[in-house]
Amino acid sequence: MTSSTTSQTPISETPGASEVELQIGGMTCASCAARVEKKLNRMDGVTATVNFATEKAKVSYPAGIQVADLIATVVKTGYTAEEPPPPQPEVASRDEPDHREQPADPELAAYRERFTVSALLALPVVLLSMIPALQFDNWQWLALTLASPVVVWGALPFHRAAWTNARHGAATMDTLVSVGTLAAFGWSLWALFLGDAGMPGMHDEFRLTVSRMDGASTIYLEVAAGVVAFILLGRYLEARSKRRAGAALRALLELGAKDVSVLRDGREVRIPVSRLAVGDRFVVRPGEKVATDGTVVEGASAVDASMLTGESVPVDVSVGDPVTGATVNAGGRIVVEATRVGADTQLARMAKLVEDAQNGKAEVQRLADRISAVFVPVVILIALGTFGVWLGVTGDTVAAFTAAVAVLIIACPCALGLATPTALLVGTGRGAQLGILIKGPEVLESTRRVDTVVLDKTGTVTSGRMTLQEVYVADGADEKELLRLAGAVEHASEHPVARAVAAGAEERAGRLPDVEGFENVPGRGVRGRVEGHDVAVGRLYDSLPAELARAKEEAERGGRTAVVVGWDGVARGVVAVADAVKPTSAEAVRELRALGLTPVLLTGDNRAVAEAVAREVGIEQVIAEVLPEDKVAAVRRLQGEGRVVAMVGDGVNDAAALATADLGLAMGTGTDAAIEAGDLTLVRGDLRVAADAIRLSRKTLSTIKGNLVWAFGYNVAALPLAALGLLNPMIAGAAMAFSSVFVVTNSLRLRTFR
């Protein structure tokens, strides 16, 4: 058994450097983010990371450079930039809770509208063009009527982006989409109005022969409209995933208290939490959240800190003990003196950790940027070169233009727009049936390379609920009687240990008697009178018989919480409770090992408990007694050792670590913050699903990569044929259609995943 404890690592900043986060507008694809990032990094001393999903740029800049200079550089690149607005003061009150809803995303609504309208208009165009039996006299003019709004209005974002790129001497996939669709549409207009395609009785069909055609009688409206509809589908799905990118932060920040009762001149005054200052004293009653980090100056209680430590047992606090903001007071009234407020609090630091972890950029995204930066200009040059060579050799403008259009059409990334969305839709649909939620394609990249899986203990490997495990009875005492008396007293308490003892006692000994004179001794236990006996449960006995002392020590050594039970002043036994290991956890660990993963147990619980749980499920490496910052540091340390780390967790305390890990798997039975920070969500809360999730993720990623290879592969293979005049635009359109069919059918294979 290897055991280690990470220490808290302070957050350090680079000397002489400042940081700012800019909101970037106008980006339409990952290439745009790459361009902005490249321009910013060209500035002396500037280090920038632009996240297309969150539309934010995290910039570190030296002295001598102003934020205005950074914004000006972004604007010169063709995009907008501004600093995030300061947080609004909290005005919620106790009587008026905050029920604000997130505003609708105009970008998402715009793409949804464009896709819906374009798809409805493009479908009859494609059917009419591809099925001769549906073609009637002058059908081509109906196709033009339907395709025109798709090419002009539906593809407007691509045209705008292409124009912006052209003004700055750049080219992206938007450029190719715009040029390809406009070329196909423009040729169709020429053929209809100036050629022979507009004559009554004109029919169109696929001709899969390598032969020259009369370009003046051929239209490509289905190509123009179909490409736009498919690409809009991809952009809509992309915008929807961007909408959810900041949900982890919102979930974290919503955990904090909205208002607080501050002591002013001996009176309680309720004010918004934002108005709290260091040194203020505030009251926290049972069931209320601690408003901010502070120190207890009056009273004693039990505080539920599970969101920070993962520990299922509330922490007993008294005068002088620190408490953390957003934790819940589970016991008596306490008065706390604020020591940290605002951005300095533990909760705010957790939110900052999650945000920092989300600022990374996926490798597939970077690869796509590099490919598009080369692919698009090359295609345009090939098309221009094809036109020039054909015109120079043959002197036939129609033939030259036909070959050039064929190059553009064959290169249009129709299948590229389907490659990721269809595989993701089918993969996520199948995953939902298995209790697995996959958020997006960017989170799948590391699944094939993952070699280490870090498992949170409480709520992940264990149930997160305390249960009665063992009962030790002294000589002369009866186990059933001990359980009845102990359960009766503990039944009157709300402490999780007490609830576990009471529930276990009722299950094993039957109906519990009533208790009289119940008393809660803060930090030590409970006592009361049951059936004529003065019963005490907890740490209320200064000395124990040797056999009970050994039993208590053995239970604690095994990672259990041991409480002493006695009556009439004599200790009679020891009951041990523990967070029960899920019955499927050991099997899940074996399945993860079978996938080539090394399991590591990471928990805020004490080392004895963690090692006992690890032994039970078959985990060798344990990292225990860690706070949220330490969990992040532990994940980063493993990554620094060259490991590719997957993290499985369920609590708020796991959110930052889930976001930092190469692959975050959140238990669906856990907190919203963990679910939103994770890349995958295990809906059923069964750890065995983690192995299925990794297998499904790997399969989905493999399918996406296969689709992308085909989407680019047919272009690369067919471009020379088109340039040599061996392909006409109609055959190019057929190749595009076939590539789309291949991509869809390949993606549908994910439905059979087991």
JSON list of N, CA and C in Angstrom, two decimals, residues 327-377:
[
{"chain": "A", "resi": 327, "resn": "THR", "atom": "N", "xyz": [-20.28, 26.41, 3.56]},
{"chain": "A", "resi": 327, "resn": "THR", "atom": "CA", "xyz": [-20.56, 25.20, 4.32]},
{"chain": "A", "resi": 327, "resn": "THR", "atom": "C", "xyz": [-21.82, 25.42, 5.15]},
{"chain": "A", "resi": 328, "resn": "VAL", "atom": "N", "xyz": [-22.43, 24.34, 5.62]},
{"chain": "A", "resi": 328, "resn": "VAL", "atom": "CA", "xyz": [-23.73, 24.41, 6.27]},
{"chain": "A", "resi": 328, "resn": "VAL", "atom": "C", "xyz": [-23.60, 24.11, 7.75]},
{"chain": "A", "resi": 329, "resn": "ASN", "atom": "N", "xyz": [-24.19, 24.96, 8.54]},
{"chain": "A", "resi": 329, "resn": "ASN", "atom": "CA", "xyz": [-24.22, 24.75, 9.98]},
{"chain": "A", "resi": 329, "resn": "ASN", "atom": "C", "xyz": [-25.27, 23.69, 10.30]},
{"chain": "A", "resi": 330, "resn": "ALA", "atom": "N", "xyz": [-24.82, 22.54, 10.78]},
{"chain": "A", "resi": 330, "resn": "ALA", "atom": "CA", "xyz": [-25.74, 21.43, 11.05]},
{"chain": "A", "resi": 330, "resn": "ALA", "atom": "C", "xyz": [-26.11, 21.31, 12.51]},
{"chain": "A", "resi": 331, "resn": "GLY", "atom": "N", "xyz": [-25.59, 22.20, 13.37]},
{"chain": "A", "resi": 331, "resn": "GLY", "atom": "CA", "xyz": [-25.84, 22.07, 14.80]},
{"chain": "A", "resi": 331, "resn": "GLY", "atom": "C", "xyz": [-26.40, 23.32, 15.43]},
{"chain": "A", "resi": 332, "resn": "GLY", "atom": "N", "xyz": [-25.67, 23.86, 16.44]},
{"chain": "A", "resi": 332, "resn": "GLY", "atom": "CA", "xyz": [-26.16, 25.00, 17.20]},
{"chain": "A", "resi": 332, "resn": "GLY", "atom": "C", "xyz": [-25.78, 26.34, 16.61]},
{"chain": "A", "resi": 333, "resn": "ARG", "atom": "N", "xyz": [-26.25, 27.41, 17.27]},
{"chain": "A", "resi": 333, "resn": "ARG", "atom": "CA", "xyz": [-25.97, 28.78, 16.85]},
{"chain": "A", "resi": 333, "resn": "ARG", "atom": "C", "xyz": [-24.52, 29.13, 17.13]},
{"chain": "A", "resi": 334, "resn": "ILE", "atom": "N", "xyz": [-23.87, 29.75, 16.13]},
{"chain": "A", "resi": 334, "resn": "ILE", "atom": "CA", "xyz": [-22.50, 30.19, 16.28]},
{"chain": "A", "resi": 334, "resn": "ILE", "atom": "C", "xyz": [-22.36, 31.61, 15.76]},
{"chain": "A", "resi": 335, "resn": "VAL", "atom": "N", "xyz": [-21.37, 32.31, 16.27]},
{"chain": "A", "resi": 335, "resn": "VAL", "atom": "CA", "xyz": [-21.01, 33.63, 15.79]},
{"chain": "A", "resi": 335, "resn": "VAL", "atom": "C", "xyz": [-19.62, 33.53, 15.18]},
{"chain": "A", "resi": 336, "resn": "VAL", "atom": "N", "xyz": [-19.49, 34.04, 13.96]},
{"chain": "A", "resi": 336, "resn": "VAL", "atom": "CA", "xyz": [-18.26, 33.91, 13.19]},
{"chain": "A", "resi": 336, "resn": "VAL", "atom": "C", "xyz": [-17.71, 35.29, 12.87]},
{"chain": "A", "resi": 337, "resn": "GLU", "atom": "N", "xyz": [-16.40, 35.45, 12.99]},
{"chain": "A", "resi": 337, "resn": "GLU", "atom": "CA", "xyz": [-15.73, 36.67, 12.57]},
{"chain": "A", "resi": 337, "resn": "GLU", "atom": "C", "xyz": [-15.11, 36.45, 11.20]},
{"chain": "A", "resi": 338, "resn": "ALA", "atom": "N", "xyz": [-15.47, 37.28, 10.23]},
{"chain": "A", "resi": 338, "resn": "ALA", "atom": "CA", "xyz": [-15.00, 37.13, 8.86]},
{"chain": "A", "resi": 338, "resn": "ALA", "atom": "C", "xyz": [-13.50, 37.38, 8.77]},
{"chain": "A", "resi": 339, "resn": "THR", "atom": "N", "xyz": [-12.79, 36.46, 8.11]},
{"chain": "A", "resi": 339, "resn": "THR", "atom": "CA", "xyz": [-11.35, 36.61, 7.90]},
{"chain": "A", "resi": 339, "resn": "THR", "atom": "C", "xyz": [-11.00, 36.80, 6.43]},
{"chain": "A", "resi": 340, "resn": "ARG", "atom": "N", "xyz": [-11.85, 36.32, 5.52]},
{"chain": "A", "resi": 340, "resn": "ARG", "atom": "CA", "xyz": [-11.63, 36.49, 4.08]},
{"chain": "A", "resi": 340, "resn": "ARG", "atom": "C", "xyz": [-12.98, 36.73, 3.42]},
{"chain": "A", "resi": 341, "resn": "VAL", "atom": "N", "xyz": [-13.00, 37.64, 2.48]},
{"chain": "A", "resi": 341, "resn": "VAL", "atom": "CA", "xyz": [-14.23, 37.96, 1.76]},
{"chain": "A", "resi": 341, "resn": "VAL", "atom": "C", "xyz": [-13.93, 38.05, 0.27]},
{"chain": "A", "resi": 342, "resn": "GLY", "atom": "N", "xyz": [-15.00, 38.02, -0.52]},
{"chain": "A", "resi": 342, "resn": "GLY", "atom": "CA", "xyz": [-14.87, 38.22, -1.95]},
{"chain": "A", "resi": 342, "resn": "GLY", "atom": "C", "xyz": [-14.04, 37.17, -2.65]},
{"chain": "A", "resi": 343, "resn": "ALA", "atom": "N", "xyz": [-13.09, 37.63, -3.46]},
{"chain": "A", "resi": 343, "resn": "ALA", "atom": "CA", "xyz": [-12.28, 36.73, -4.27]},
{"chain": "A", "resi": 343, "resn": "ALA", "atom": "C", "xyz": [-11.27, 35.93, -3.46]},
{"chain": "A", "resi": 344, "resn": "ASP", "atom": "N", "xyz": [-11.07, 36.29, -2.19]},
{"chain": "A", "resi": 344, "resn": "ASP", "atom": "CA", "xyz": [-10.10, 35.58, -1.36]},
{"chain": "A", "resi": 344, "resn": "ASP", "atom": "C", "xyz": [-10.67, 34.35, -0.69]},
{"chain": "A", "resi": 345, "resn": "THR", "atom": "N", "xyz": [-11.98, 34.14, -0.75]},
{"chain": "A", "resi": 345, "resn": "THR", "atom": "CA", "xyz": [-12.59, 33.02, -0.06]},
{"chain": "A", "resi": 345, "resn": "THR", "atom": "C", "xyz": [-12.26, 31.70, -0.73]},
{"chain": "A", "resi": 346, "resn": "GLN", "atom": "N", "xyz": [-12.44, 30.63, 0.04]},
{"chain": "A", "resi": 346, "resn": "GLN", "atom": "CA", "xyz": [-12.19, 29.29, -0.49]},
{"chain": "A", "resi": 346, "resn": "GLN", "atom": "C", "xyz": [-13.08, 28.99, -1.68]},
{"chain": "A", "resi": 347, "resn": "LEU", "atom": "N", "xyz": [-14.35, 29.38, -1.62]},
{"chain": "A", "resi": 347, "resn": "LEU", "atom": "CA", "xyz": [-15.28, 29.12, -2.70]},
{"chain": "A", "resi": 347, "resn": "LEU", "atom": "C", "xyz": [-14.87, 29.85, -3.96]},
{"chain": "A", "resi": 348, "resn": "ALA", "atom": "N", "xyz": [-14.48, 31.13, -3.83]},
{"chain": "A", "resi": 348, "resn": "ALA", "atom": "CA", "xyz": [-14.04, 31.90, -4.99]},
{"chain": "A", "resi": 348, "resn": "ALA", "atom": "C", "xyz": [-12.78, 31.31, -5.60]},
{"chain": "A", "resi": 349, "resn": "ARG", "atom": "N", "xyz": [-11.89, 30.83, -4.76]},
{"chain": "A", "resi": 349, "resn": "ARG", "atom": "CA", "xyz": [-10.66, 30.22, -5.26]},
{"chain": "A", "resi": 349, "resn": "ARG", "atom": "C", "xyz": [-10.96, 28.92, -6.01]},
{"chain": "A", "resi": 350, "resn": "MET", "atom": "N", "xyz": [-11.95, 28.15, -5.52]},
{"chain": "A", "resi": 350, "resn": "MET", "atom": "CA", "xyz": [-12.36, 26.95, -6.24]},
{"chain": "A", "resi": 350, "resn": "MET", "atom": "C", "xyz": [-12.91, 27.32, -7.62]},
{"chain": "A", "resi": 351, "resn": "ALA", "atom": "N", "xyz": [-13.74, 28.36, -7.68]},
{"chain": "A", "resi": 351, "resn": "ALA", "atom": "CA", "xyz": [-14.28, 28.80, -8.96]},
{"chain": "A", "resi": 351, "resn": "ALA", "atom": "C", "xyz": [-13.16, 29.24, -9.90]},
{"chain": "A", "resi": 352, "resn": "LYS", "atom": "N", "xyz": [-12.14, 29.91, -9.35]},
{"chain": "A", "resi": 352, "resn": "LYS", "atom": "CA", "xyz": [-11.01, 30.34, -10.17]},
{"chain": "A", "resi": 352, "resn": "LYS", "atom": "C", "xyz": [-10.24, 29.13, -10.72]},
{"chain": "A", "resi": 353, "resn": "LEU", "atom": "N", "xyz": [-10.10, 28.08, -9.90]},
{"chain": "A", "resi": 353, "resn": "LEU", "atom": "CA", "xyz": [-9.42, 26.88, -10.35]},
{"chain": "A", "resi": 353, "resn": "LEU", "atom": "C", "xyz": [-10.16, 26.23, -11.51]},
{"chain": "A", "resi": 354, "resn": "VAL", "atom": "N", "xyz": [-11.48, 26.14, -11.40]},
{"chain": "A", "resi": 354, "resn": "VAL", "atom": "CA", "xyz": [-12.27, 25.56, -12.47]},
{"chain": "A", "resi": 354, "resn": "VAL", "atom": "C", "xyz": [-12.14, 26.39, -13.75]},
{"chain": "A", "resi": 355, "resn": "GLU", "atom": "N", "xyz": [-12.19, 27.71, -13.61]},
{"chain": "A", "resi": 355, "resn": "GLU", "atom": "CA", "xyz": [-12.09, 28.59, -14.77]},
{"chain": "A", "resi": 355, "resn": "GLU", "atom": "C", "xyz": [-10.72, 28.45, -15.45]},
{"chain": "A", "resi": 356, "resn": "ASP", "atom": "N", "xyz": [-9.67, 28.38, -14.64]},
{"chain": "A", "resi": 356, "resn": "ASP", "atom": "CA", "xyz": [-8.32, 28.23, -15.20]},
{"chain": "A", "resi": 356, "resn": "ASP", "atom": "C", "xyz": [-8.19, 26.91, -15.95]},
{"chain": "A", "resi": 357, "resn": "ALA", "atom": "N", "xyz": [-8.77, 25.86, -15.38]},
{"chain": "A", "resi": 357, "resn": "ALA", "atom": "CA", "xyz": [-8.68, 24.55, -16.02]},
{"chain": "A", "resi": 357, "resn": "ALA", "atom": "C", "xyz": [-9.43, 24.52, -17.35]},
{"chain": "A", "resi": 358, "resn": "GLN", "atom": "N", "xyz": [-10.49, 25.33, -17.49]},
{"chain": "A", "resi": 358, "resn": "GLN", "atom": "CA", "xyz": [-11.28, 25.34, -18.71]},
{"chain": "A", "resi": 358, "resn": "GLN", "atom": "C", "xyz": [-10.64, 26.16, -19.84]},
{"chain": "A", "resi": 359, "resn": "ASN", "atom": "N", "xyz": [-9.56, 26.88, -19.53]},
{"chain": "A", "resi": 359, "resn": "ASN", "atom": "CA", "xyz": [-8.95, 27.75, -20.53]},
{"chain": "A", "resi": 359, "resn": "ASN", "atom": "C", "xyz": [-8.01, 27.00, -21.48]},
{"chain": "A", "resi": 360, "resn": "GLY", "atom": "N", "xyz": [-7.90, 25.70, -21.32]},
{"chain": "A", "resi": 360, "resn": "GLY", "atom": "CA", "xyz": [-7.05, 24.94, -22.22]},
{"chain": "A", "resi": 360, "resn": "GLY", "atom": "C", "xyz": [-7.65, 24.82, -23.61]},
{"chain": "A", "resi": 361, "resn": "LYS", "atom": "N", "xyz": [-6.86, 24.31, -24.54]},
{"chain": "A", "resi": 361, "resn": "LYS", "atom": "CA", "xyz": [-7.32, 24.14, -25.91]},
{"chain": "A", "resi": 361, "resn": "LYS", "atom": "C", "xyz": [-7.07, 22.71, -26.35]},
{"chain": "A", "resi": 362, "resn": "ALA", "atom": "N", "xyz": [-8.07, 22.10, -26.96]},
{"chain": "A", "resi": 362, "resn": "ALA", "atom": "CA", "xyz": [-7.98, 20.72, -27.38]},
{"chain": "A", "resi": 362, "resn": "ALA", "atom": "C", "xyz": [-6.98, 20.53, -28.53]},
{"chain": "A", "resi": 363, "resn": "GLU", "atom": "N", "xyz": [-6.29, 19.38, -28.53]},
{"chain": "A", "resi": 363, "resn": "GLU", "atom": "CA", "xyz": [-5.32, 19.10, -29.57]},
{"chain": "A", "resi": 363, "resn": "GLU", "atom": "C", "xyz": [-5.97, 18.91, -30.94]},
{"chain": "A", "resi": 364, "resn": "VAL", "atom": "N", "xyz": [-7.13, 18.26, -30.98]},
{"chain": "A", "resi": 364, "resn": "VAL", "atom": "CA", "xyz": [-7.83, 18.11, -32.25]},
{"chain": "A", "resi": 364, "resn": "VAL", "atom": "C", "xyz": [-8.20, 19.47, -32.83]},
{"chain": "A", "resi": 365, "resn": "GLN", "atom": "N", "xyz": [-8.56, 20.40, -31.96]},
{"chain": "A", "resi": 365, "resn": "GLN", "atom": "CA", "xyz": [-8.86, 21.74, -32.40]},
{"chain": "A", "resi": 365, "resn": "GLN", "atom": "C", "xyz": [-7.63, 22.39, -33.02]},
{"chain": "A", "resi": 366, "resn": "ARG", "atom": "N", "xyz": [-6.49, 22.26, -32.38]},
{"chain": "A", "resi": 366, "resn": "ARG", "atom": "CA", "xyz": [-5.25, 22.81, -32.92]},
{"chain": "A", "resi": 366, "resn": "ARG", "atom": "C", "xyz": [-4.89, 22.15, -34.24]},
{"chain": "A", "resi": 367, "resn": "LEU", "atom": "N", "xyz": [-5.11, 20.83, -34.33]},
{"chain": "A", "resi": 367, "resn": "LEU", "atom": "CA", "xyz": [-4.82, 20.11, -35.56]},
{"chain": "A", "resi": 367, "resn": "LEU", "atom": "C", "xyz": [-5.71, 20.60, -36.69]},
{"chain": "A", "resi": 368, "resn": "ALA", "atom": "N", "xyz": [-7.00, 20.80, -36.39]},
{"chain": "A", "resi": 368, "resn": "ALA", "atom": "CA", "xyz": [-7.92, 21.31, -37.41]},
{"chain": "A", "resi": 368, "resn": "ALA", "atom": "C", "xyz": [-7.51, 22.70, -37.87]},
{"chain": "A", "resi": 369, "resn": "ASP", "atom": "N", "xyz": [-7.03, 23.53, -36.94]},
{"chain": "A", "resi": 369, "resn": "ASP", "atom": "CA", "xyz": [-6.55, 24.85, -37.31]},
{"chain": "A", "resi": 369, "resn": "ASP", "atom": "C", "xyz": [-5.40, 24.76, -38.30]},
{"chain": "A", "resi": 370, "resn": "ARG", "atom": "N", "xyz": [-4.45, 23.87, -37.99]},
{"chain": "A", "resi": 370, "resn": "ARG", "atom": "CA", "xyz": [-3.28, 23.74, -38.86]},
{"chain": "A", "resi": 370, "resn": "ARG", "atom": "C", "xyz": [-3.68, 23.20, -40.24]},
{"chain": "A", "resi": 371, "resn": "ILE", "atom": "N", "xyz": [-4.59, 22.22, -40.25]},
{"chain": "A", "resi": 371, "resn": "ILE", "atom": "CA", "xyz": [-5.02, 21.65, -41.53]},
{"chain": "A", "resi": 371, "resn": "ILE", "atom": "C", "xyz": [-5.74, 22.70, -42.37]},
{"chain": "A", "resi": 372, "resn": "SER", "atom": "N", "xyz": [-6.67, 23.42, -41.78]},
{"chain": "A", "resi": 372, "resn": "SER", "atom": "CA", "xyz": [-7.43, 24.41, -42.52]},
{"chain": "A", "resi": 372, "resn": "SER", "atom": "C", "xyz": [-6.54, 25.53, -43.03]},
{"chain": "A", "resi": 373, "resn": "ALA", "atom": "N", "xyz": [-5.52, 25.88, -42.23]},
{"chain": "A", "resi": 373, "resn": "ALA", "atom": "CA", "xyz": [-4.62, 26.96, -42.64]},
{"chain": "A", "resi": 373, "resn": "ALA", "atom": "C", "xyz": [-3.87, 26.61, -43.92]},
{"chain": "A", "resi": 374, "resn": "VAL", "atom": "N", "xyz": [-3.65, 25.32, -44.14]},
{"chain": "A", "resi": 374, "resn": "VAL", "atom": "CA", "xyz": [-2.95, 24.87, -45.35]},
{"chain": "A", "resi": 374, "resn": "VAL", "atom": "C", "xyz": [-3.94, 24.43, -46.42]},
{"chain": "A", "resi": 375, "resn": "PHE", "atom": "N", "xyz": [-4.98, 23.70, -46.01]},
{"chain": "A", "resi": 375, "resn": "PHE", "atom": "CA", "xyz": [-5.90, 23.08, -46.94]},
{"chain": "A", "resi": 375, "resn": "PHE", "atom": "C", "xyz": [-6.66, 24.10, -47.77]},
{"chain": "A", "resi": 376, "resn": "VAL", "atom": "N", "xyz": [-7.20, 25.11, -47.11]},
{"chain": "A", "resi": 376, "resn": "VAL", "atom": "CA", "xyz": [-8.05, 26.07, -47.81]},
{"chain": "A", "resi": 376, "resn": "VAL", "atom": "C", "xyz": [-7.29, 26.88, -48.85]},
{"chain": "A", "resi": 377, "resn": "PRO", "atom": "N", "xyz": [-6.16, 27.51, -48.51]},
{"chain": "A", "resi": 377, "resn": "PRO", "atom": "CA", "xyz": [-5.44, 28.23, -49.55]},
{"chain": "A", "resi": 377, "resn": "PRO", "atom": "C", "xyz": [-4.98, 27.35, -50.71]}
]
